[in-house]
């Protein structure tokens, strides 16, 4: 069904998700099915291995080779280069919270929109009054293509969120879920059901269920593997929620939980029915989570789950002949080292001897009282029947991080496996880029992650700048504060300038001017109201004013969207 026709029923700017990906180089196993000399594609598939650095890829390949007897990963023939991942610098109260080491929000914003931002920012600029940046998926949506987001994390998590929502903080997942409702994205598969049955209103969490609203907009809702399998190409809009939070790790999944490959296959079946083409982002979101926890056996299984999804995507692209595929990561997680203790070997034969993830054991570990309790938990879940008192005590005490006993457990397992970690956070190493189709030539060698968005938009012929301009004509995202009277106040200088005006201070008077109209504010500190009308607040030298002052100044009716924490310009 023509997507432009379907969009007539969707009000506002459609938010679509698509990240760019390199096209195939004409090499054996790398470009079969691509059209020689063709510079564009009808479809774009972007795959993101969250937290999947070089060591994670090597670990998955070693496991395949030495344990499963498989020579290589499905990804391997399509390697074209590597990407930098750094974020914009940002500070909070003098503390650096954003810099060379990125988080998923800032990295995702880069490869989805082509713009850098601060850690935690979801497709908005790094300013006191942020502007939204459109993603490749949003640009594809505006051009009439079908669009999709698929992940093993919560669908409201940072990586999918950057493609179809805009908020100052990635933690505002209720707003992200709500923005998806108006995004126009056709297929949404992942976890995160809890953010669709509640949302934030006026600073309070309420029991508003978004699922009926999605159904009213034509979405079919599925929640298990069987209902996913029953979907057909006629189900043009689908919301799949396969967990209250993240989708279960591979070793913990039950039959009703679909694999990433199954979600990918069904999403491509649905989206490819659109004659205008499609753009989709597919994320292996839990590679990152296993890296944070330092759980190597689970990380390897998640990486292979992702590699299997890639095979589904590349097989589709080769058969279709008009699809570009790009694969990368947002960052590396954990500082994984495939060696430790000056021992020139790693115990790969033990990497599949753990029955469940460490996350699965958290409840039991927290309830453990004695060394014997810990030893039983470890013996029941692993090959280890000779856990020492020292190792059991370390688990009982926790590793000193927020992971506590889970961290202690994984530290003991990692030592037995002969692998190391620098910590529980991200690192700044470059990440790999793999590609197939016309996009590959655009991303060869050393690139920055922003180039992935630009290449993706170019290869499917969509206009990122135009889509961004449309968004910026509708919304701005200011920093704000709430006073004791629960009134929302905004930084006067930053907001005035964002509205195209000027701000000047002279003595105890601040003058705000927009389009020739001025508003004077007494900064003396004695008056609680500006001009007897508006509450003022001066905090660390910054003047804050309520929205009413800016409505008077601009002659417009600006509105505050409490849930998404943004100002509606029109």
Coordinates of C-alpha atoms in Angstrom, one line a residue, residues 9-292:
X9 CA -4.3 9.7 8.4
X10 CA -1.4 10.7 10.5
X11 CA -1.3 14.2 11.9
X12 CA 2.0 16.1 12.3
X13 CA 5.5 15.3 11.3
X14 CA 6.0 11.6 10.9
X15 CA 8.9 10.3 12.8
X16 CA 10.6 7.5 10.9
X17 CA 13.6 5.3 11.8
X18 CA 16.3 4.6 9.3
X19 CA 20.0 4.7 9.6
X20 CA 22.3 4.6 6.7
X21 CA 24.5 1.6 5.8
X22 CA 27.3 0.9 3.4
X23 CA 26.6 -0.8 0.1
X24 CA 28.3 -3.9 -1.0
X25 CA 31.8 -3.9 -2.4
X26 CA 32.0 -6.1 -5.5
X27 CA 33.8 -9.0 -4.0
X28 CA 33.2 -12.7 -3.6
X29 CA 30.6 -13.2 -0.8
X30 CA 30.3 -9.4 -0.4
X31 CA 28.2 -8.2 -3.3
X32 CA 26.3 -11.0 -4.8
X33 CA 22.9 -9.7 -5.8
X34 CA 23.8 -6.1 -5.8
X35 CA 23.4 -4.2 -9.1
X36 CA 26.8 -3.3 -10.6
X37 CA 27.3 0.4 -11.0
X38 CA 24.0 1.3 -9.2
X39 CA 24.4 4.3 -6.9
X40 CA 21.1 4.1 -5.0
X41 CA 18.8 1.6 -3.3
X42 CA 15.1 1.5 -2.7
X43 CA 15.4 0.0 0.8
X44 CA 17.8 0.6 3.7
X45 CA 18.5 -1.9 6.5
X46 CA 20.6 -0.6 9.4
X47 CA 21.8 -3.1 12.1
X48 CA 23.3 -1.9 15.3
X49 CA 25.1 -4.2 17.7
X50 CA 24.9 -2.2 20.9
X51 CA 28.2 -2.4 22.8
X52 CA 29.7 -4.6 20.1
X53 CA 33.4 -3.6 19.9
X54 CA 36.2 -5.5 18.2
X55 CA 36.8 -7.8 21.1
X56 CA 33.1 -8.8 21.3
X57 CA 33.2 -9.7 17.6
X58 CA 36.4 -11.7 18.1
X59 CA 34.9 -13.5 21.0
X60 CA 31.8 -14.6 19.0
X61 CA 34.0 -15.7 16.1
X62 CA 36.4 -17.7 18.3
X63 CA 33.4 -19.4 19.9
X64 CA 32.0 -20.3 16.5
X65 CA 35.3 -21.7 15.3
X66 CA 36.5 -23.6 18.4
X67 CA 33.3 -24.7 19.9
X68 CA 30.9 -25.0 17.0
X69 CA 33.3 -25.7 14.2
X70 CA 32.0 -22.8 12.1
X71 CA 34.8 -20.9 10.3
X72 CA 33.4 -17.3 10.4
X73 CA 30.6 -15.1 11.4
X74 CA 27.9 -14.2 8.8
X75 CA 29.1 -10.6 9.1
X76 CA 32.7 -11.3 8.3
X77 CA 32.7 -11.0 4.4
X78 CA 31.1 -7.6 4.5
X79 CA 33.6 -5.7 6.6
X80 CA 34.4 -2.3 5.0
X81 CA 36.0 -0.2 7.8
X82 CA 35.6 1.3 11.2
X83 CA 33.9 4.3 12.8
X84 CA 34.8 6.8 15.6
X85 CA 32.1 7.1 18.3
X86 CA 32.9 10.2 20.4
X87 CA 30.2 12.4 21.8
X88 CA 29.9 16.1 22.3
X89 CA 31.5 17.4 25.5
X90 CA 29.0 18.3 28.3
X91 CA 29.2 19.3 31.9
X92 CA 26.8 19.3 34.8
X93 CA 27.7 21.3 37.9
X94 CA 31.4 21.3 36.9
X95 CA 31.4 17.5 36.4
X96 CA 32.1 16.1 32.9
X97 CA 29.2 13.9 32.0
X98 CA 29.8 13.6 28.3
X99 CA 32.9 13.6 26.2
X100 CA 35.1 11.2 24.2
X101 CA 33.3 8.2 25.8
X102 CA 29.8 8.1 24.3
X103 CA 26.6 6.6 25.5
X104 CA 24.0 5.0 23.2
X105 CA 21.9 8.2 23.0
X106 CA 24.6 10.5 21.7
X107 CA 26.1 7.8 19.5
X108 CA 22.7 6.9 18.2
X109 CA 21.9 10.5 17.5
X110 CA 25.1 10.7 15.4
X111 CA 24.4 7.6 13.2
X112 CA 20.7 8.3 12.9
X113 CA 20.7 12.1 12.2
X114 CA 24.3 13.0 11.2
X115 CA 24.7 15.3 14.2
X116 CA 26.8 14.9 17.4
X117 CA 25.1 15.6 20.8
X118 CA 25.7 15.1 24.5
X119 CA 25.3 11.8 26.4
X120 CA 21.6 11.2 27.2
X121 CA 20.3 13.5 24.4
X122 CA 17.9 11.8 22.0
X123 CA 18.2 13.4 18.6
X124 CA 18.4 17.0 20.0
X125 CA 21.2 19.5 19.8
X126 CA 23.7 20.2 22.7
X127 CA 22.3 23.6 23.8
X128 CA 20.4 25.1 26.7
X129 CA 17.5 25.3 24.3
X130 CA 17.9 22.3 22.1
X131 CA 16.6 21.8 18.6
X132 CA 15.5 18.5 17.2
X133 CA 17.4 16.7 14.5
X134 CA 15.5 14.4 12.1
X135 CA 16.7 10.8 11.6
X136 CA 17.1 9.0 8.4
X137 CA 14.0 7.0 9.3
X138 CA 12.0 10.2 9.9
X139 CA 13.2 11.5 6.5
X140 CA 12.2 8.2 4.9
X141 CA 8.8 8.3 6.6
X142 CA 8.3 11.9 5.2
X143 CA 9.2 10.7 1.7
X144 CA 6.5 8.0 1.8
X145 CA 8.6 4.9 2.6
X146 CA 7.6 2.3 5.1
X147 CA 9.6 2.3 8.3
X148 CA 10.5 0.0 11.2
X149 CA 12.4 -0.3 14.5
X150 CA 13.4 -3.7 15.9
X151 CA 15.4 -4.4 19.1
X152 CA 16.0 -6.9 21.8
X153 CA 16.1 -4.0 24.3
X154 CA 13.1 -2.0 25.3
X155 CA 11.7 -0.3 22.1
X156 CA 11.8 2.9 24.1
X157 CA 15.6 2.5 24.8
X158 CA 18.1 4.9 23.5
X159 CA 19.1 3.3 20.2
X160 CA 15.6 2.8 18.7
X161 CA 14.5 6.1 20.3
X162 CA 16.9 8.3 18.4
X163 CA 15.3 7.3 15.1
X164 CA 11.7 8.3 15.9
X165 CA 11.6 10.5 19.0
X166 CA 13.2 13.6 20.5
X167 CA 13.8 14.3 24.2
X168 CA 16.5 15.9 26.3
X169 CA 16.9 12.8 28.4
X170 CA 16.9 9.2 27.3
X171 CA 15.3 8.3 30.7
X172 CA 12.0 9.9 29.6
X173 CA 10.8 6.6 28.1
X174 CA 7.1 7.4 28.7
X175 CA 7.5 10.4 26.3
X176 CA 9.4 8.2 23.8
X177 CA 6.5 5.7 23.8
X178 CA 4.0 8.4 23.4
X179 CA 5.9 10.1 20.5
X180 CA 6.0 6.7 18.7
X181 CA 2.2 6.9 18.5
X182 CA 2.5 10.0 16.2
X183 CA 5.7 9.0 14.5
X184 CA 4.2 7.0 11.6
X185 CA 6.7 4.2 12.1
X186 CA 4.9 1.1 10.8
X187 CA 6.7 -1.7 12.7
X188 CA 7.8 -1.5 16.3
X189 CA 9.3 -4.7 17.8
X190 CA 11.0 -5.0 21.1
X191 CA 10.5 -5.1 24.9
X192 CA 9.3 -2.2 27.0
X193 CA 5.6 -2.9 27.4
X194 CA 5.6 -1.1 30.8
X195 CA 6.1 2.2 29.1
X196 CA 3.0 1.7 26.9
X197 CA 0.6 1.1 29.8
X198 CA 1.7 4.1 31.8
X199 CA 2.9 7.6 30.9
X200 CA 3.9 10.8 32.6
X201 CA 1.4 13.6 32.9
X202 CA 1.9 16.8 34.8
X203 CA 4.8 15.4 36.7
X204 CA 2.9 12.3 37.9
X205 CA 2.8 8.8 36.7
X206 CA -0.7 7.8 35.7
X207 CA -2.3 4.6 34.5
X208 CA -3.0 5.7 30.9
X209 CA -2.8 2.8 28.5
X210 CA -1.3 3.6 25.1
X211 CA -2.0 0.2 23.6
X212 CA -5.6 1.0 22.7
X213 CA -4.5 4.2 21.1
X214 CA -2.1 2.3 18.9
X215 CA -4.9 -0.1 18.0
X216 CA -7.1 2.9 17.1
X217 CA -4.4 4.0 14.7
X218 CA -4.4 0.7 12.9
X219 CA -1.7 -1.1 14.7
X220 CA -2.0 -4.8 15.3
X221 CA -0.5 -5.7 18.7
X222 CA 1.4 -8.9 19.3
X223 CA 3.2 -10.1 22.4
X224 CA 4.7 -13.6 21.8
X225 CA 6.5 -15.7 19.1
X226 CA 3.4 -17.4 17.9
X227 CA 1.4 -14.2 17.3
X228 CA 4.5 -12.7 15.6
X229 CA 4.7 -15.7 13.3
X230 CA 1.0 -15.3 12.4
X231 CA 1.5 -11.8 11.0
X232 CA 1.3 -11.4 7.2
X233 CA 2.3 -8.7 4.8
X234 CA -1.3 -7.5 5.0
X235 CA -0.6 -6.4 8.6
X236 CA 0.9 -3.1 7.5
X237 CA 1.2 -1.5 11.0
X238 CA 2.4 -3.7 14.0
X239 CA 3.4 -3.1 17.6
X240 CA 5.2 -6.1 19.0
X241 CA 6.0 -5.9 22.8
X242 CA 7.9 -9.0 23.9
X243 CA 8.6 -8.2 27.5
X244 CA 7.7 -5.7 30.2
X245 CA 11.3 -4.5 30.2
X246 CA 14.0 -5.8 27.8
X247 CA 13.5 -9.0 25.8
X248 CA 15.0 -11.9 27.8
X249 CA 18.7 -12.9 27.2
X250 CA 19.2 -15.8 24.7
X251 CA 20.0 -18.4 27.4
X252 CA 17.0 -17.3 29.5
X253 CA 14.3 -17.3 26.7
X254 CA 11.3 -19.4 26.8
X255 CA 9.5 -20.7 23.7
X256 CA 7.1 -17.7 23.6
X257 CA 10.0 -15.2 23.2
X258 CA 11.1 -14.6 19.6
X259 CA 14.7 -14.4 18.5
X260 CA 16.1 -11.2 16.9
X261 CA 16.2 -13.2 13.6
X262 CA 12.5 -14.0 13.8
X263 CA 11.6 -10.4 14.5
X264 CA 13.8 -9.3 11.6
X265 CA 12.3 -11.7 9.2
X266 CA 8.7 -10.7 10.0
X267 CA 9.5 -7.0 10.0
X268 CA 11.1 -7.3 6.5
X269 CA 8.1 -9.3 5.3
X270 CA 5.7 -6.6 6.4
X271 CA 7.7 -3.6 5.3
X272 CA 8.7 -4.9 1.9
X273 CA 5.1 -5.0 0.8
X274 CA 5.2 -1.2 0.5
X275 CA 5.8 -0.3 -3.2
X276 CA 7.7 2.9 -2.2
X277 CA 10.4 0.9 -0.3
X278 CA 11.4 0.9 3.4
X279 CA 13.9 1.9 5.9
X280 CA 14.5 -0.1 9.1
X281 CA 16.8 -0.2 12.1
X282 CA 17.5 -3.6 13.8
X283 CA 19.4 -3.6 17.2
X284 CA 21.0 -6.3 19.1
X285 CA 20.5 -4.3 22.3
X286 CA 21.5 -6.8 24.9
X287 CA 25.1 -7.4 23.8
X288 CA 25.6 -4.1 25.6
X289 CA 23.8 -5.2 28.8
X290 CA 25.9 -8.4 29.0
X291 CA 29.0 -6.3 28.6
X292 CA 27.9 -3.9 31.4

